[in-house]
Amino acid sequence: MGSSSSRLDRVPGAKDLMEETGFSETNILCLYDRFEVLDREERGYLRLEDFEAIQQLAVNPIGDRIIGAFVFPGRETLDFPSFVRVLAHFRPTDTTWSRSGSQPEPANSRTRKLRFAFSLYDQDGDGKISRAELTEMLQAMLGMQVTDEQLQSIVGRAIQEADLDRDGAISFDEFKKSVEKVDIDHKMSTRFLR
Amino acid sequence: MLLMLLLLLTAGTGTGAGTGAGTGTGAPPLRGPALRSSPPVPASPSASPPLLLLPKPRAEYGAPGVASARSAAEEPAGGGGEEAGEQHHHHGGGFRVVQWEWSYVQTPYIIAIWLLVASVAKILFHFSQRFTTVVPESCMLILLGLVLGGIVLIANKKQLYQLEPALFFLFLLPTIVGDAGYFMPARLFFDNLGAILMYAVVGTLWNAFCTGFSLYAAKLVGVIDERVHADLLDFLLFGALVSAVDPVAVLAVFEEVHVNDTLFIIVFGESLVNDAVTVVLYKVYISFVEVGAENVQTVDYFKGVASFLIVSIGGTLVGLVFAVLLGFITRFTKKVRIIEPLFVFLLVYLAYLTAELFSLSAILSMTFCGIGANKYVEANISQKSRTTVKYTMKTLASIAETIIFIFLGISAVDKTKWAWDTGLVSCTLIFIFIFRAMGVIGQTWVLNRFRLVPLDKIDQVVMSYGGLRGAVAFALVVLLDGEQVRAKDYFVATTIVVVFFTVMFQGLTIKPLVKWLKVPRSTSRKPTINEEIHERAFDHILTAVEDIAGLQGYHHWRDKWEQFDKNYLSKLLLRKSVYRKSELWEAYQKINIRDAISVIDQGGNVLTSARLSLPSMTSRASFPEVTNVTNYLRENGSGVCLDLQVIDNVPGAKVEEDMETHHVLAENLYKPRRRYQSAYSRHFMPLGEKERQDREVFQRNMKSRMETFKSTRHKRHKKERSLKKRRGSDSKEDGNEKPRRNVSWQDKDPVVVPVESEEEKGEHSDPEKEKEEDEGITFVARKAETPKIRPKSVPAALEGCHSPPAAPYSPTSEDSHLPWKGGVGSPPPCVSVEATKIIPVDLQQAWNQSISSLESISSPPAPAEPVHPRVSALSRLGGPRPASYTPPGSLAGSTSSVGAQVAQGSFCFPEKKEEEEEEEEEEEEGALQEMRPLMSSLRPPGAMPPPPQPPPGSAPGSGKRRNPCVYLRSFVTAPPPPPPPPPPPPPGDSRSRGPTQL
């Protein structure tokens, strides 16, 4: 595929990215196209507003949080490699990757996927989902019909259910434990990025 | 449409009866009042006048020598009409007080009865919920047909009613295809166009040839009986007609199975398009057969290919032409709303007929007409017309489908039509199944090399298994000329069996199969609350990530097309007003943002700002707010909704049971896009759930974004700039102006104005108002406010720039046209109307006060604000109490942090200000100075005395610390105290904890 490799040349650092994230050439090219589309002003990096301009995100209840996961607070901008690295969380888990490997866990592993999700809950980054954080998240996801009392009750039950060490917050391990029966690979992988 | 159908039916009856009677008889001239003429019956199906419901004369009467036309018309009366006919004979002659005019009403009567039977059958089917979940409706309809057919057969010894090709092709099929085309998720369709075409063309050819050759081989080997007189060409013909996956059958089954969207659109699209392939193949073979196999020359094969291309492309083009025509016509139907829907039906149907007229693919024509016109038509016609079109189409399609399946059942009972050969039947069944599976797997393998979304194994299994054959195959086989295809009777029998087998057996088993494949275990366990929450969160995350990564399928050509559409097509096909509106998504976003900004800006005084925000907020169709208004009216105060179920829960107020928690979660968790984006469904109307959710979420997001904007205000400008870019070339001129004009929050209008002004013109020029009746009130309310507010609160100096009160209403007029506002099915429109009615009345005073208080906040003497004239706008923004994003029970810390950010924003901003703003500010200053005396009396800053209807026990302060959503929501409810955020671990909580601990 000579043509595609020459196309690949226009993507800076494509080879390294492929190696690092496990994306295929097609994926990288496709993502790069997308990146260029999002980057309206062709600055070579994305800003918060570029994400906010994605219409579908405006109707995603937790869209803003996800944007936040891409554009880290304080960083303001996002270049292509970082863009790809974040998306790498959503590759289906490799079946070939062996647990015993000494290299760091790839981004698409179950733990990393969960970590990503966890960070959306844990907005203050203290490694725990506090009651307030869970409430906030749930509030975003629940219809307006739910009363505050119901909300509180649900939050209470959820925390109580997951909180194994009874500290009133959900740590990452507890979070992981609470969803251990969920098929994370299925839920948190997009088929597009095989 | 229905009426037209009936008329046509009536007109056609003469012919129908004639043909029915004629197994050789020329139809005697019929003198029945309705039967004016009996045109000769041409042999060609496409040209034949409607042959309908074809009552076959009973054996004893049906003999060639039917004496009188009168009786000929009477006898076919069939099951229900039996007694009737006899009764008529009793009243032989003389003057009759009551005349029995069966022959007069016969045809429409029978049709009506049929429809009634079919509809009642549907009702009955859906009585048993459990039954319907197991057995697809199509199966039950066929069974019903069998039963009905059996009854008629037993009663008459001869089948009276047959599914006639003309009836099928001219009336039943168009309604189904029209419905499918018009409501086709066009985007999904085009996204998968490659796969669809591949499966439809290559797959169908493959199926047809393989089945044909294999059957011929089986014949040579001797598996198929000698009595089946057929050679290679006949088998190829048969293979062609039996290979087409039928839209009707597939729809009926897939819809109930709930396969994923991609799979659905691929199989459904395939079944729509492959029909064209089948029909072409069929016609080519027919012509070959007519010529005789030995006379076919090489050229003819090429002609066949050419014919295929012409038929399909031609059909598509005809459809597109009609689509343009339809869009263009609906552009001018403003004054004749009442017949708007009729245009839709007529032109779509005409697209079908025209294609049929030129023997092009009518199905393709109609489908593309529907797909193409939908966007423009929906935008052009009124809300009510839209509803009418939707319901009528669905009704017709549903009826047609019902009738088809019933007829299939009935036709099968008539043994005289078919001849049985076990070898042929079993071979056909096996071959079509095997080749379908092989074809699917092979093509998928090829496709997966190119597709971004590979079709996985399960998809392939479902596709292979979902290859249902249906009425199209049946109609085609019945159309065969028995003279030329001597094995016709065998083919008919086999086709019927194939249809039955695929629809009944595969249709019945596909659901369990999908379930079994898709949900491989884990069904026994009830998910925990955490799982339920987190899984939904995961879904949202994934959806968002796919949106970000643009993986919903981004295509260059689509962008090109959208550009073309925007630049040319929309201008041609959309009404001016509508065309302007199409840019409103962006505008809406901006307005929303600004509103939210302004609302938050005024956060210093909850009550007044609530008042201020009302007209604009409510008119924004924001249901949360609106709901709260209603509650406020009920003096209910708490943020509840109208949903009875939830209200029922409120008294207890504690969701103590897991069940209830799950229930609440299940009911109220937002669904990720892919799930609620329900695929095309004929039987169930989407209830606007999607729109409601989108609206809610959108508003929340906008509000929470406001928080960010507030803190880093400078970003807004950039955002707006980027938004402007999105508006594309059209707005370039505007864009040049805006950055300058856009700066002040008060100057909300620039974006709106260009859009609005035209609309205003358009609307005012049309006294009847193009508005839909539903929204009239909004309109009125706005008008009522305008004059009162302006003179009072906005001094002349402000007239130059757009005054704050002017802004809130301006979105109203556009909002009323926004698609998401106009959702029919969404429950609360009545509420919103109510709300709009109420607010202007009781709020005028408050409104004025709030405006003035707002101004005075910004005025220099306003206490506790670091005011430099230039910063006034800013201080308005930042100074007033930030509507801190503190959800009930959350940390107080976030409040301060937001506040800090705000403060920061206000300090760094002034340098970035642009000159015009300053000018405006100064103007305002002047104005405010003039007004101050007046205002100061009105407003002690910070603690505004509650305007009318002092809320019992309302502490303005209590509302301040709420999170913006709640905060904003509470605006509407302001007077009654926003329920104090429930104490974080209320007794209810500890109680709820109780049961599990035990």
Short mmCIF file of N, CA and C in Angstrom, two decimals, chain A residues 34 37-38 40-41 48-49 51-62 64 66-67 70 76 83 87 90 114 116-117 120-121 131-132 136 138-146 148-150 152-154 156-158 160-162 175 178-179 181-182 184 187-193, chain B residues 452-454 456 459 525 528-531 533-535 537-542 544-551 554 585 624 641 646 649 653 655-656 658 661 664 668-670 675 692 694 696-698 700-701 704-705 715 719 725-726 885 887-888 890 963 969 982 984 989 992-993 996:
data_model
loop_
_atom_site.label_atom_id
_atom_site.label_comp_id
_atom_site.label_asym_id
_atom_site.label_seq_id
_atom_site.Cartn_x
_atom_site.Cartn_y
_atom_site.Cartn_z
N ARG A 34 -9.80 13.27 11.03
CA ARG A 34 -10.76 13.81 11.97
C ARG A 34 -10.16 14.97 12.76
N VAL A 37 -10.22 17.97 10.83
CA VAL A 37 -11.56 18.55 10.72
C VAL A 37 -11.89 19.34 11.98
N LEU A 38 -11.55 18.74 13.11
CA LEU A 38 -11.85 19.41 14.37
C LEU A 38 -11.03 20.68 14.51
N ARG A 40 -10.30 23.52 13.24
CA ARG A 40 -10.82 24.36 12.17
C ARG A 40 -9.80 25.40 11.72
N GLU A 41 -9.06 25.86 12.65
CA GLU A 41 -8.19 26.97 12.29
C GLU A 41 -6.79 26.51 11.92
N LEU A 48 -10.24 23.68 23.67
CA LEU A 48 -11.50 23.31 24.30
C LEU A 48 -12.69 23.61 23.38
N GLU A 49 -12.63 24.74 22.75
CA GLU A 49 -13.78 25.16 21.94
C GLU A 49 -13.98 24.24 20.76
N PHE A 51 -13.67 21.16 20.75
CA PHE A 51 -14.48 20.04 21.21
C PHE A 51 -15.91 20.47 21.47
N GLU A 52 -16.01 21.63 22.03
CA GLU A 52 -17.37 22.09 22.36
C GLU A 52 -18.18 22.33 21.11
N ALA A 53 -17.50 22.49 20.01
CA ALA A 53 -18.22 22.73 18.78
C ALA A 53 -18.82 21.46 18.19
N ILE A 54 -18.48 20.33 18.76
CA ILE A 54 -19.05 19.08 18.27
C ILE A 54 -20.49 19.01 18.75
N GLN A 55 -21.38 19.04 17.81
CA GLN A 55 -22.78 19.18 18.20
C GLN A 55 -23.29 18.05 19.07
N GLN A 56 -22.89 16.85 18.71
CA GLN A 56 -23.46 15.73 19.45
C GLN A 56 -23.08 15.78 20.92
N LEU A 57 -21.94 16.36 21.18
CA LEU A 57 -21.51 16.42 22.58
C LEU A 57 -22.42 17.33 23.39
N ALA A 58 -23.03 18.25 22.71
CA ALA A 58 -23.90 19.16 23.43
C ALA A 58 -25.10 18.44 24.00
N VAL A 59 -25.43 17.32 23.43
CA VAL A 59 -26.56 16.59 23.97
C VAL A 59 -26.10 15.34 24.70
N ASN A 60 -24.85 15.29 24.97
CA ASN A 60 -24.37 14.17 25.78
C ASN A 60 -24.32 14.63 27.23
N PRO A 61 -25.01 13.92 28.09
CA PRO A 61 -25.10 14.41 29.46
C PRO A 61 -23.75 14.60 30.14
N ILE A 62 -22.78 13.81 29.77
CA ILE A 62 -21.50 14.00 30.43
C ILE A 62 -20.46 14.43 29.42
N ASP A 64 -19.25 17.30 28.69
CA ASP A 64 -18.23 18.24 29.16
C ASP A 64 -17.12 17.54 29.93
N ILE A 66 -16.13 14.60 29.42
CA ILE A 66 -15.29 13.86 28.48
C ILE A 66 -14.35 14.81 27.77
N ILE A 67 -14.87 15.96 27.44
CA ILE A 67 -13.98 16.97 26.86
C ILE A 67 -12.84 17.24 27.84
N PHE A 70 -10.09 14.98 27.65
CA PHE A 70 -9.20 15.16 26.50
C PHE A 70 -8.29 16.36 26.72
N GLU A 76 -4.94 23.34 28.18
CA GLU A 76 -5.63 24.16 27.18
C GLU A 76 -5.61 23.58 25.78
N PHE A 83 -4.14 13.37 21.40
CA PHE A 83 -5.47 13.02 20.93
C PHE A 83 -5.55 11.52 20.69
N LEU A 87 -7.59 8.45 22.76
CA LEU A 87 -8.50 7.54 22.05
C LEU A 87 -8.04 6.10 22.14
N PHE A 90 -9.79 3.39 23.92
CA PHE A 90 -11.03 2.80 23.44
C PHE A 90 -10.82 1.78 22.34
N LEU A 114 -10.89 1.43 32.71
CA LEU A 114 -11.62 1.78 33.92
C LEU A 114 -11.05 3.03 34.56
N PHE A 116 -9.76 5.45 33.08
CA PHE A 116 -10.27 6.59 32.32
C PHE A 116 -11.67 6.97 32.81
N ALA A 117 -12.50 5.96 32.91
CA ALA A 117 -13.86 6.22 33.35
C ALA A 117 -13.86 6.78 34.76
N LEU A 120 -13.34 10.36 35.15
CA LEU A 120 -14.47 11.23 34.83
C LEU A 120 -15.33 11.48 36.06
N TYR A 121 -15.39 10.47 36.89
CA TYR A 121 -16.13 10.66 38.13
C TYR A 121 -15.32 11.52 39.09
N ARG A 131 -18.95 11.35 47.65
CA ARG A 131 -20.39 11.40 47.52
C ARG A 131 -20.82 12.53 46.60
N ALA A 132 -20.18 13.66 46.79
CA ALA A 132 -20.54 14.82 45.99
C ALA A 132 -20.26 14.57 44.51
N GLU A 136 -22.96 14.55 41.56
CA GLU A 136 -22.86 15.43 40.41
C GLU A 136 -23.01 14.65 39.11
N LEU A 138 -24.33 11.71 38.66
CA LEU A 138 -25.65 11.13 38.49
C LEU A 138 -26.65 12.19 38.09
N GLN A 139 -26.47 13.33 38.69
CA GLN A 139 -27.39 14.40 38.37
C GLN A 139 -27.34 14.72 36.88
N ALA A 140 -26.14 14.67 36.37
CA ALA A 140 -26.00 14.95 34.94
C ALA A 140 -26.69 13.88 34.11
N MET A 141 -26.67 12.67 34.62
CA MET A 141 -27.17 11.58 33.79
C MET A 141 -28.65 11.28 34.00
N LEU A 142 -29.20 11.82 35.07
CA LEU A 142 -30.58 11.49 35.36
C LEU A 142 -31.50 12.55 34.81
N GLY A 143 -32.66 12.11 34.40
CA GLY A 143 -33.64 13.04 33.89
C GLY A 143 -34.04 14.04 34.96
N MET A 144 -34.61 15.11 34.50
CA MET A 144 -34.95 16.18 35.42
C MET A 144 -36.08 15.77 36.39
N GLN A 145 -36.72 14.68 36.05
CA GLN A 145 -37.85 14.32 36.90
C GLN A 145 -37.43 13.83 38.26
N VAL A 146 -36.22 13.35 38.32
CA VAL A 146 -35.80 12.76 39.57
C VAL A 146 -35.63 13.84 40.61
N ASP A 148 -34.47 15.60 44.14
CA ASP A 148 -33.20 15.59 44.85
C ASP A 148 -33.16 14.46 45.87
N GLU A 149 -34.30 14.24 46.46
CA GLU A 149 -34.31 13.20 47.48
C GLU A 149 -34.03 11.83 46.87
N GLN A 150 -34.67 11.62 45.74
CA GLN A 150 -34.42 10.35 45.07
C GLN A 150 -32.96 10.24 44.70
N GLN A 152 -30.43 11.66 46.07
CA GLN A 152 -29.61 11.40 47.25
C GLN A 152 -29.71 9.95 47.67
N SER A 153 -30.90 9.47 47.60
CA SER A 153 -31.10 8.08 47.99
C SER A 153 -30.33 7.13 47.09
N ILE A 154 -30.37 7.43 45.81
CA ILE A 154 -29.66 6.56 44.87
C ILE A 154 -28.16 6.63 45.13
N GLY A 156 -26.70 7.41 47.82
CA GLY A 156 -26.41 6.74 49.07
C GLY A 156 -26.31 5.24 48.89
N ARG A 157 -27.26 4.72 48.20
CA ARG A 157 -27.26 3.27 48.00
C ARG A 157 -26.05 2.82 47.18
N ALA A 158 -25.76 3.60 46.18
CA ALA A 158 -24.66 3.20 45.31
C ALA A 158 -23.35 3.19 46.10
N GLN A 160 -22.96 2.99 49.29
CA GLN A 160 -23.00 1.95 50.30
C GLN A 160 -22.72 0.59 49.70
N GLU A 161 -23.22 0.42 48.50
CA GLU A 161 -23.05 -0.87 47.84
C GLU A 161 -21.59 -1.12 47.47
N ALA A 162 -20.93 -0.06 47.01
CA ALA A 162 -19.58 -0.25 46.50
C ALA A 162 -18.51 0.00 47.55
N PHE A 175 -14.23 0.79 42.85
CA PHE A 175 -14.91 1.04 41.59
C PHE A 175 -14.73 -0.14 40.65
N SER A 178 -16.72 -3.03 41.76
CA SER A 178 -18.17 -2.92 41.60
C SER A 178 -18.61 -3.20 40.16
N VAL A 179 -17.69 -3.06 39.24
CA VAL A 179 -18.09 -3.32 37.84
C VAL A 179 -17.37 -4.54 37.29
N LYS A 181 -18.18 -7.45 36.98
CA LYS A 181 -18.98 -8.37 36.17
C LYS A 181 -19.37 -7.76 34.83
N VAL A 182 -19.05 -6.50 34.66
CA VAL A 182 -19.42 -5.84 33.41
C VAL A 182 -18.36 -6.13 32.35
N ILE A 184 -16.28 -4.87 30.29
CA ILE A 184 -15.70 -3.56 30.01
C ILE A 184 -15.20 -3.48 28.58
N LYS A 187 -18.05 -2.70 26.51
CA LYS A 187 -18.69 -1.42 26.79
C LYS A 187 -17.81 -0.23 26.46
N MET A 188 -16.54 -0.42 26.61
CA MET A 188 -15.65 0.73 26.48
C MET A 188 -14.72 0.60 25.27
N SER A 189 -15.16 -0.10 24.29
CA SER A 189 -14.34 -0.18 23.08
C SER A 189 -15.20 0.18 21.89
N THR A 190 -14.64 0.98 21.05
CA THR A 190 -15.38 1.24 19.84
C THR A 190 -14.87 0.31 18.75
N ARG A 191 -15.80 -0.18 18.04
CA ARG A 191 -15.43 -1.18 17.04
C ARG A 191 -14.61 -0.57 15.92
N PHE A 192 -14.70 0.75 15.83
CA PHE A 192 -14.03 1.40 14.71
C PHE A 192 -12.51 1.31 14.81
N LEU A 193 -12.06 1.29 16.04
CA LEU A 193 -10.62 1.40 16.22
C LEU A 193 -9.99 0.05 16.45
N LEU B 452 -14.94 0.54 7.92
CA LEU B 452 -14.41 0.94 9.23
C LEU B 452 -15.05 0.12 10.33
N VAL B 453 -16.35 -0.12 10.14
CA VAL B 453 -17.05 -0.97 11.10
C VAL B 453 -17.15 -2.34 10.48
N PRO B 454 -16.34 -3.23 10.90
CA PRO B 454 -16.47 -4.57 10.32
C PRO B 454 -17.76 -5.21 10.81
N ASP B 456 -19.33 -8.25 12.27
CA ASP B 456 -18.77 -9.41 12.95
C ASP B 456 -19.59 -10.67 12.66
N ASP B 459 -23.32 -10.63 13.26
CA ASP B 459 -24.01 -9.89 12.22
C ASP B 459 -24.22 -10.76 10.99
N ARG B 525 -28.49 -12.61 36.45
CA ARG B 525 -28.18 -11.74 37.58
C ARG B 525 -28.81 -10.36 37.38
N THR B 528 -26.31 -4.61 39.83
CA THR B 528 -26.32 -3.79 41.03
C THR B 528 -26.52 -2.34 40.63
N ILE B 529 -26.79 -1.54 41.62
CA ILE B 529 -27.01 -0.12 41.31
C ILE B 529 -25.77 0.47 40.68
N ASN B 530 -24.65 0.13 41.25
CA ASN B 530 -23.41 0.64 40.69
C ASN B 530 -23.24 0.24 39.24
N GLU B 531 -23.51 -0.99 38.99
CA GLU B 531 -23.35 -1.45 37.61
C GLU B 531 -24.27 -0.70 36.68
N ILE B 533 -25.49 2.26 37.04
CA ILE B 533 -25.02 3.63 36.83
C ILE B 533 -23.79 3.64 35.94
N HIS B 534 -22.83 2.82 36.31
CA HIS B 534 -21.56 2.89 35.60
C HIS B 534 -21.69 2.43 34.16
N GLU B 535 -22.49 1.42 33.98
CA GLU B 535 -22.63 0.97 32.59
C GLU B 535 -23.22 2.06 31.73
N ALA B 537 -22.94 5.15 32.27
CA ALA B 537 -21.88 6.14 32.11
C ALA B 537 -20.92 5.69 31.01
N PHE B 538 -20.58 4.41 31.03
CA PHE B 538 -19.69 3.90 29.99
C PHE B 538 -20.29 4.12 28.61
N ASP B 539 -21.58 3.87 28.53
CA ASP B 539 -22.22 4.07 27.24
C ASP B 539 -22.07 5.50 26.77
N HIS B 540 -22.31 6.40 27.71
CA HIS B 540 -22.19 7.82 27.34
C HIS B 540 -20.77 8.16 26.96
N ILE B 541 -19.86 7.61 27.70
CA ILE B 541 -18.45 7.90 27.40
C ILE B 541 -18.12 7.43 26.00
N LEU B 542 -18.54 6.22 25.74
CA LEU B 542 -18.22 5.66 24.44
C LEU B 542 -18.86 6.47 23.32
N ALA B 544 -19.66 9.57 23.40
CA ALA B 544 -18.97 10.85 23.26
C ALA B 544 -17.64 10.67 22.56
N VAL B 545 -16.95 9.61 22.92
CA VAL B 545 -15.65 9.40 22.30
C VAL B 545 -15.81 9.15 20.81
N GLU B 546 -16.84 8.43 20.48
CA GLU B 546 -17.06 8.19 19.05
C GLU B 546 -17.43 9.48 18.34
N ASP B 547 -18.14 10.33 19.04
CA ASP B 547 -18.44 11.63 18.42
C ASP B 547 -17.17 12.43 18.21
N ILE B 548 -16.33 12.39 19.23
CA ILE B 548 -15.10 13.16 19.13
C ILE B 548 -14.22 12.60 18.03
N ALA B 549 -14.11 11.30 18.03
CA ALA B 549 -13.24 10.68 17.04
C ALA B 549 -13.91 10.69 15.66
N GLY B 550 -15.14 11.18 15.62
CA GLY B 550 -15.81 11.28 14.34
C GLY B 550 -16.07 9.94 13.72
N LEU B 551 -16.29 8.97 14.55
CA LEU B 551 -16.37 7.62 14.01
C LEU B 551 -17.77 7.25 13.60
N TYR B 554 -17.22 9.70 8.96
CA TYR B 554 -17.01 11.01 8.38
C TYR B 554 -16.59 10.81 6.94
N TRP B 585 -29.40 26.36 14.51
CA TRP B 585 -28.80 25.56 15.56
C TRP B 585 -27.69 26.36 16.22
N PRO B 624 -37.74 21.64 31.84
CA PRO B 624 -37.55 21.67 33.28
C PRO B 624 -38.15 22.94 33.87
N CYS B 641 -42.07 16.79 38.84
CA CYS B 641 -42.53 16.92 37.48
C CYS B 641 -43.95 16.45 37.40
N VAL B 646 -43.77 9.48 39.07
CA VAL B 646 -42.82 10.08 39.97
C VAL B 646 -43.54 10.78 41.10
N ASN B 649 -44.29 8.71 43.76
CA ASN B 649 -43.17 8.38 44.63
C ASN B 649 -42.89 9.47 45.65
N ALA B 653 -41.30 9.79 49.32
CA ALA B 653 -40.09 10.61 49.19
C ALA B 653 -38.83 9.83 49.48
N VAL B 655 -36.85 6.53 48.44
CA VAL B 655 -36.82 5.33 47.62
C VAL B 655 -36.09 4.29 48.42
N GLU B 656 -36.83 3.53 49.11
CA GLU B 656 -36.16 2.64 50.05
C GLU B 656 -35.83 1.30 49.44
N ASP B 658 -34.68 -1.35 46.74
CA ASP B 658 -33.81 -1.49 45.59
C ASP B 658 -34.61 -1.40 44.30
N THR B 661 -35.28 1.99 43.37
CA THR B 661 -34.08 2.66 42.87
C THR B 661 -33.81 2.25 41.44
N VAL B 664 -36.27 3.84 39.18
CA VAL B 664 -35.97 5.25 38.91
C VAL B 664 -34.80 5.36 37.95
N ASN B 668 -35.07 6.93 34.28
CA ASN B 668 -34.61 8.30 34.14
C ASN B 668 -33.18 8.48 33.68
N LEU B 669 -32.43 7.44 33.67
CA LEU B 669 -31.07 7.60 33.16
C LEU B 669 -31.17 7.94 31.67
N TYR B 670 -30.42 8.92 31.29
CA TYR B 670 -30.43 9.25 29.87
C TYR B 670 -29.87 8.08 29.08
N ARG B 675 -28.89 4.10 21.42
CA ARG B 675 -30.01 3.28 21.82
C ARG B 675 -31.34 3.93 21.58
N ARG B 692 -36.84 15.27 23.81
CA ARG B 692 -36.93 15.76 25.17
C ARG B 692 -35.57 15.63 25.84
N ASP B 694 -32.66 15.29 24.47
CA ASP B 694 -31.67 16.17 23.87
C ASP B 694 -31.79 17.57 24.42
N GLU B 696 -33.13 18.57 27.21
CA GLU B 696 -32.73 18.67 28.61
C GLU B 696 -31.22 18.70 28.73
N VAL B 697 -30.61 17.73 28.10
CA VAL B 697 -29.17 17.61 28.22
C VAL B 697 -28.50 18.84 27.65
N PHE B 698 -29.01 19.26 26.52
CA PHE B 698 -28.40 20.41 25.88
C PHE B 698 -28.44 21.61 26.81
N ARG B 700 -28.73 21.69 30.01
CA ARG B 700 -27.84 21.52 31.14
C ARG B 700 -26.41 21.80 30.75
N ASN B 701 -26.03 21.21 29.64
CA ASN B 701 -24.65 21.39 29.23
C ASN B 701 -24.35 22.85 29.01
N SER B 704 -23.96 24.47 32.28
CA SER B 704 -22.73 24.19 33.00
C SER B 704 -21.54 24.79 32.26
N ARG B 705 -21.68 24.87 30.95
CA ARG B 705 -20.61 25.53 30.23
C ARG B 705 -20.54 27.00 30.62
N LYS B 715 -12.71 33.42 26.80
CA LYS B 715 -12.87 32.28 25.90
C LYS B 715 -14.11 32.40 25.05
N LYS B 719 -14.80 31.28 21.28
CA LYS B 719 -15.79 30.28 20.94
C LYS B 719 -16.76 30.82 19.91
N LYS B 725 -17.48 30.51 12.35
CA LYS B 725 -16.88 29.81 11.21
C LYS B 725 -17.77 28.70 10.76
N ARG B 726 -18.32 28.06 11.74
CA ARG B 726 -19.14 26.92 11.41
C ARG B 726 -20.32 27.32 10.55
N TYR B 885 -21.66 26.29 41.31
CA TYR B 885 -22.06 24.95 40.89
C TYR B 885 -21.94 24.01 42.07
N PRO B 887 -23.97 21.34 43.77
CA PRO B 887 -25.17 20.52 43.87
C PRO B 887 -25.49 20.31 45.34
N PRO B 888 -26.74 20.09 45.57
CA PRO B 888 -27.14 19.91 46.96
C PRO B 888 -26.26 18.85 47.60
N SER B 890 -23.16 18.97 48.11
CA SER B 890 -21.79 18.84 47.66
C SER B 890 -20.90 19.77 48.47
N ASN B 963 -26.75 24.59 42.69
CA ASN B 963 -26.00 24.42 41.46
C ASN B 963 -26.78 25.07 40.33
N ARG B 969 -33.24 26.36 37.18
CA ARG B 969 -34.57 25.77 37.19
C ARG B 969 -35.44 26.53 38.18
N PRO B 982 -31.78 19.18 50.04
CA PRO B 982 -32.01 18.22 51.12
C PRO B 982 -30.74 18.01 51.90
N PRO B 984 -27.72 16.70 53.27
CA PRO B 984 -26.99 15.65 52.56
C PRO B 984 -27.27 14.22 53.04
N ASP B 989 -31.83 8.90 54.09
CA ASP B 989 -30.67 8.19 53.60
C ASP B 989 -30.26 7.09 54.56
N SER B 992 -32.57 4.47 54.24
CA SER B 992 -32.42 3.66 53.05
C SER B 992 -31.25 2.70 53.20
N ARG B 993 -30.39 3.12 54.03
CA ARG B 993 -29.26 2.27 54.23
C ARG B 993 -29.66 1.04 55.05
N THR B 996 -30.37 -2.80 53.74
CA THR B 996 -29.28 -3.60 53.22
C THR B 996 -28.33 -4.03 54.33
#
